[in-house]
Coordinates of N, CA, C and O in Angstrom, one line a residue:
M78 N -41.8 35.5 44.8 CA -40.7 35.5 46.4 C -41.6 37.3 46.6 O -41.4 38.1 46.0
I79 N -41.4 37.6 48.1 CA -41.8 39.1 49.1 C -40.3 39.4 48.4 O -39.3 39.3 49.3
T80 N -40.8 40.3 48.2 CA -39.5 41.8 48.4 C -39.3 42.3 49.5 O -40.9 43.0 50.1
K81 N -38.6 42.7 50.1 CA -38.3 43.6 51.7 C -37.0 44.3 51.4 O -35.9 44.8 50.4
I82 N -37.5 45.4 52.1 CA -36.5 46.4 52.1 C -35.4 46.6 53.7 O -35.3 45.9 54.7
Y83 N -34.2 46.9 52.7 CA -33.9 46.0 54.1 C -32.8 47.7 54.2 O -32.2 48.7 52.7
R84 N -32.3 47.5 55.6 CA -30.8 49.0 55.2 C -29.7 49.1 56.0 O -30.3 48.3 56.5
V85 N -28.5 49.2 55.3 CA -27.3 48.4 55.6 C -26.4 49.9 55.8 O -26.5 51.0 55.4
K86 N -25.7 49.2 57.1 CA -25.2 50.4 57.4 C -22.7 49.8 57.8 O -22.8 48.2 57.9
G87 N -22.7 50.4 57.5 CA -21.1 50.2 56.9 C -19.9 51.1 56.7 O -20.4 52.4 57.3
T88 N -19.1 51.0 56.7 CA -17.3 51.6 56.7 C -17.3 50.9 55.0 O -17.3 49.8 54.4
F89 N -16.3 52.5 54.3 CA -15.1 52.0 53.2 C -13.9 53.0 53.5 O -14.6 54.0 54.3
V90 N -13.4 52.3 52.7 CA -11.9 52.6 52.5 C -12.0 53.1 51.3 O -11.8 52.6 50.5
M91 N -10.7 55.1 51.5 CA -11.6 55.2 50.1 C -9.9 56.6 50.3 O -9.6 56.9 51.5
G92 N -9.0 56.0 49.7 CA -7.4 56.7 50.3 C -7.0 56.5 51.2 O -6.9 54.9 51.5
D93 N -6.7 57.0 52.0 CA -6.3 56.8 54.1 C -7.4 56.1 54.0 O -7.0 57.0 55.5
E94 N -8.6 56.9 54.2 CA -9.5 57.3 54.6 C -10.5 56.7 55.2 O -11.0 56.1 54.2
Y95 N -10.8 55.9 56.4 CA -12.7 55.6 56.3 C -13.8 56.4 56.3 O -14.0 57.6 56.2
H96 N -14.2 55.7 56.0 CA -16.3 56.8 55.4 C -17.2 56.0 55.8 O -17.2 54.2 55.5
D97 N -18.5 56.6 56.6 CA -18.8 56.0 57.4 C -20.9 55.5 55.9 O -20.6 56.5 55.1
F98 N -21.8 54.4 55.8 CA -21.6 54.8 54.6 C -23.6 54.0 55.0 O -23.5 53.4 56.5
T99 N -25.0 54.6 54.8 CA -26.3 54.0 55.5 C -27.2 54.2 54.0 O -27.3 55.0 53.3
K100 N -27.2 52.9 53.1 CA -27.8 52.4 52.6 C -29.2 52.1 52.5 O -29.1 50.5 53.4
E101 N -30.5 51.9 51.4 CA -31.7 51.2 51.7 C -31.9 50.1 50.0 O -31.7 51.4 48.9
F102 N -32.3 49.4 50.3 CA -32.5 48.7 48.7 C -33.5 47.8 49.2 O -33.6 47.6 50.6
K103 N -34.4 47.6 48.2 CA -35.1 46.5 48.0 C -34.7 45.2 47.1 O -33.8 45.1 46.6
A104 N -34.9 43.9 48.1 CA -34.7 42.3 48.0 C -35.1 41.9 48.8 O -35.7 42.2 49.2
T105 N -34.8 40.9 47.7 CA -35.0 39.5 48.2 C -34.8 38.6 49.1 O -35.7 37.7 50.7
C106 N -33.6 38.6 49.9 CA -32.8 37.8 51.1 C -31.7 38.7 51.1 O -30.7 40.3 49.8
E107 N -30.9 38.7 52.5 CA -29.7 39.8 52.6 C -28.4 39.4 52.1 O -28.1 40.3 51.3
S108 N -29.0 38.5 51.0 CA -27.1 37.6 50.9 C -27.4 38.5 49.0 O -26.0 39.4 48.4
D109 N -28.6 39.2 49.0 CA -28.7 39.6 47.3 C -28.1 41.3 47.9 O -27.6 42.1 47.3
I110 N -27.8 41.9 49.1 CA -28.2 43.0 49.1 C -26.3 43.0 49.9 O -26.3 43.8 49.0
E111 N -26.3 41.8 49.8 CA -24.9 42.5 50.0 C -23.5 42.3 48.8 O -23.5 42.9 48.3
S112 N -24.2 41.8 47.8 CA -23.7 42.2 46.4 C -24.2 42.6 46.0 O -23.2 43.6 44.9
K113 N -25.4 44.0 45.8 CA -25.3 45.1 45.5 C -24.5 45.7 46.5 O -24.4 46.8 45.0
I114 N -24.3 45.5 47.6 CA -23.6 46.6 48.0 C -22.1 46.9 48.0 O -21.6 48.0 47.4
Y115 N -22.1 45.8 47.4 CA -20.3 45.4 46.5 C -20.2 46.1 44.7 O -19.2 46.8 45.0
A116 N -21.7 45.8 44.9 CA -21.3 45.9 43.5 C -21.7 47.2 42.7 O -21.4 48.1 42.8
N117 N -22.6 48.6 44.0 CA -22.8 49.5 44.3 C -21.7 50.4 44.5 O -20.7 51.5 44.0
F118 N -21.1 49.8 45.3 CA -19.2 50.7 45.7 C -18.0 50.3 44.9 O -17.1 51.3 44.4
G119 N -18.2 49.2 44.2 CA -17.1 49.0 43.4 C -17.6 50.4 41.5 O -16.4 50.7 41.2
S120 N -18.6 50.7 41.6 CA -18.7 50.7 40.4 C -18.4 52.4 40.6 O -18.1 53.3 39.2
K121 N -19.2 52.4 42.1 CA -19.1 54.2 41.1 C -17.3 54.7 42.1 O -17.6 55.7 42.4
H122 N -17.2 54.4 43.1 CA -15.7 54.1 43.8 C -14.6 53.4 43.0 O -13.6 54.5 44.1
G123 N -14.9 52.7 42.5 CA -13.4 51.3 42.2 C -12.7 51.3 43.6 O -11.3 51.1 43.4
I124 N -13.6 50.6 44.3 CA -13.4 50.1 45.5 C -13.3 48.1 45.3 O -14.4 48.3 45.1
N125 N -12.2 47.3 46.1 CA -12.4 46.2 46.1 C -12.6 45.8 47.0 O -14.1 46.0 48.3
R126 N -13.9 44.7 47.9 CA -14.6 44.0 48.7 C -14.2 44.4 49.8 O -14.8 44.0 50.3
N127 N -13.3 44.1 50.1 CA -12.0 43.9 50.7 C -12.2 45.2 51.6 O -11.6 45.2 52.4
Q128 N -12.6 46.4 50.1 CA -12.2 47.9 51.1 C -13.8 48.6 51.9 O -13.6 49.1 52.3
I129 N -14.9 47.0 51.9 CA -16.3 47.8 52.3 C -16.2 46.6 54.0 O -15.6 45.2 53.6
S130 N -16.3 47.1 54.4 CA -17.2 46.5 56.0 C -18.7 47.0 56.1 O -19.1 48.2 56.2
I131 N -19.3 45.6 56.0 CA -20.0 45.9 56.0 C -21.3 45.5 57.7 O -20.8 43.9 58.1
D132 N -21.5 46.3 58.1 CA -22.0 46.1 59.7 C -23.1 46.1 60.4 O -22.9 45.3 61.2
S133 N -24.2 46.1 60.1 CA -25.9 45.5 59.6 C -26.3 45.4 58.6 O -26.0 46.7 57.5
I134 N -27.1 44.5 58.9 CA -28.0 44.7 57.7 C -30.0 43.8 58.3 O -29.5 42.9 59.0
D135 N -30.5 45.4 57.9 CA -31.6 44.7 58.6 C -32.6 45.3 57.7 O -32.9 46.6 57.1
E136 N -34.1 45.0 57.9 CA -34.9 45.5 56.6 C -35.2 45.8 57.7 O -36.8 46.2 59.3
I137 N -36.7 46.6 57.4 CA -37.2 47.8 57.7 C -39.0 48.0 57.0 O -38.6 47.4 56.0
A138 N -39.5 48.5 58.0 CA -40.9 48.7 57.2 C -41.1 49.9 55.6 O -40.0 50.3 56.1
P139 N -41.6 49.7 55.2 CA -41.8 50.8 54.2 C -41.8 51.9 54.7 O -41.8 52.9 54.1
E140 N -42.9 52.1 56.0 CA -43.4 53.2 56.3 C -42.0 54.2 57.0 O -41.4 55.2 57.2
D141 N -40.8 53.6 57.2 CA -39.1 54.0 57.8 C -37.8 54.2 56.3 O -36.6 54.6 57.1
V142 N -38.4 54.2 55.6 CA -38.1 54.4 54.3 C -37.5 55.4 54.2 O -38.5 56.9 54.0
E143 N -36.4 55.6 54.0 CA -35.9 57.1 54.4 C -35.1 58.1 53.1 O -35.3 58.8 52.3
D144 N -34.7 57.1 51.7 CA -34.1 57.7 51.1 C -35.1 57.8 49.7 O -35.7 56.5 49.5
P145 N -34.7 58.2 48.9 CA -35.8 58.8 47.8 C -36.1 57.8 46.8 O -37.3 57.6 46.6
I146 N -35.4 57.3 46.5 CA -34.9 56.3 45.2 C -36.1 55.2 45.6 O -37.1 55.6 44.9
V147 N -36.2 55.0 47.0 CA -36.7 53.4 47.4 C -37.8 53.7 47.1 O -39.0 53.3 46.7
K148 N -38.6 55.1 48.3 CA -39.7 55.3 48.1 C -40.0 55.7 47.0 O -41.7 55.3 46.8
E149 N -40.0 56.3 45.6 CA -40.4 56.3 44.0 C -40.8 54.9 43.9 O -41.6 54.5 43.6
I150 N -39.8 53.8 44.5 CA -39.9 52.2 43.4 C -41.2 51.4 44.4 O -41.4 50.9 44.5
L151 N -41.6 51.9 45.8 CA -42.7 51.0 46.5 C -44.9 51.5 45.8 O -44.3 51.7 46.0

């Protein structure tokens, strides 16, 4: 399978506040990305899936990557 790079934008609720987020991930398909987002926020922030709203998942070119960690693994 071909690995692609995706940029995910959305919001999550922590306490009484909404926070915007933008994350970049390598994955083979969009459904993998959704699982990674839920797992990432769940483990780091201790929030549930219903507290996370994914607004967009867009495939991006390697030269458009902004996340230094994703750049390293390209």
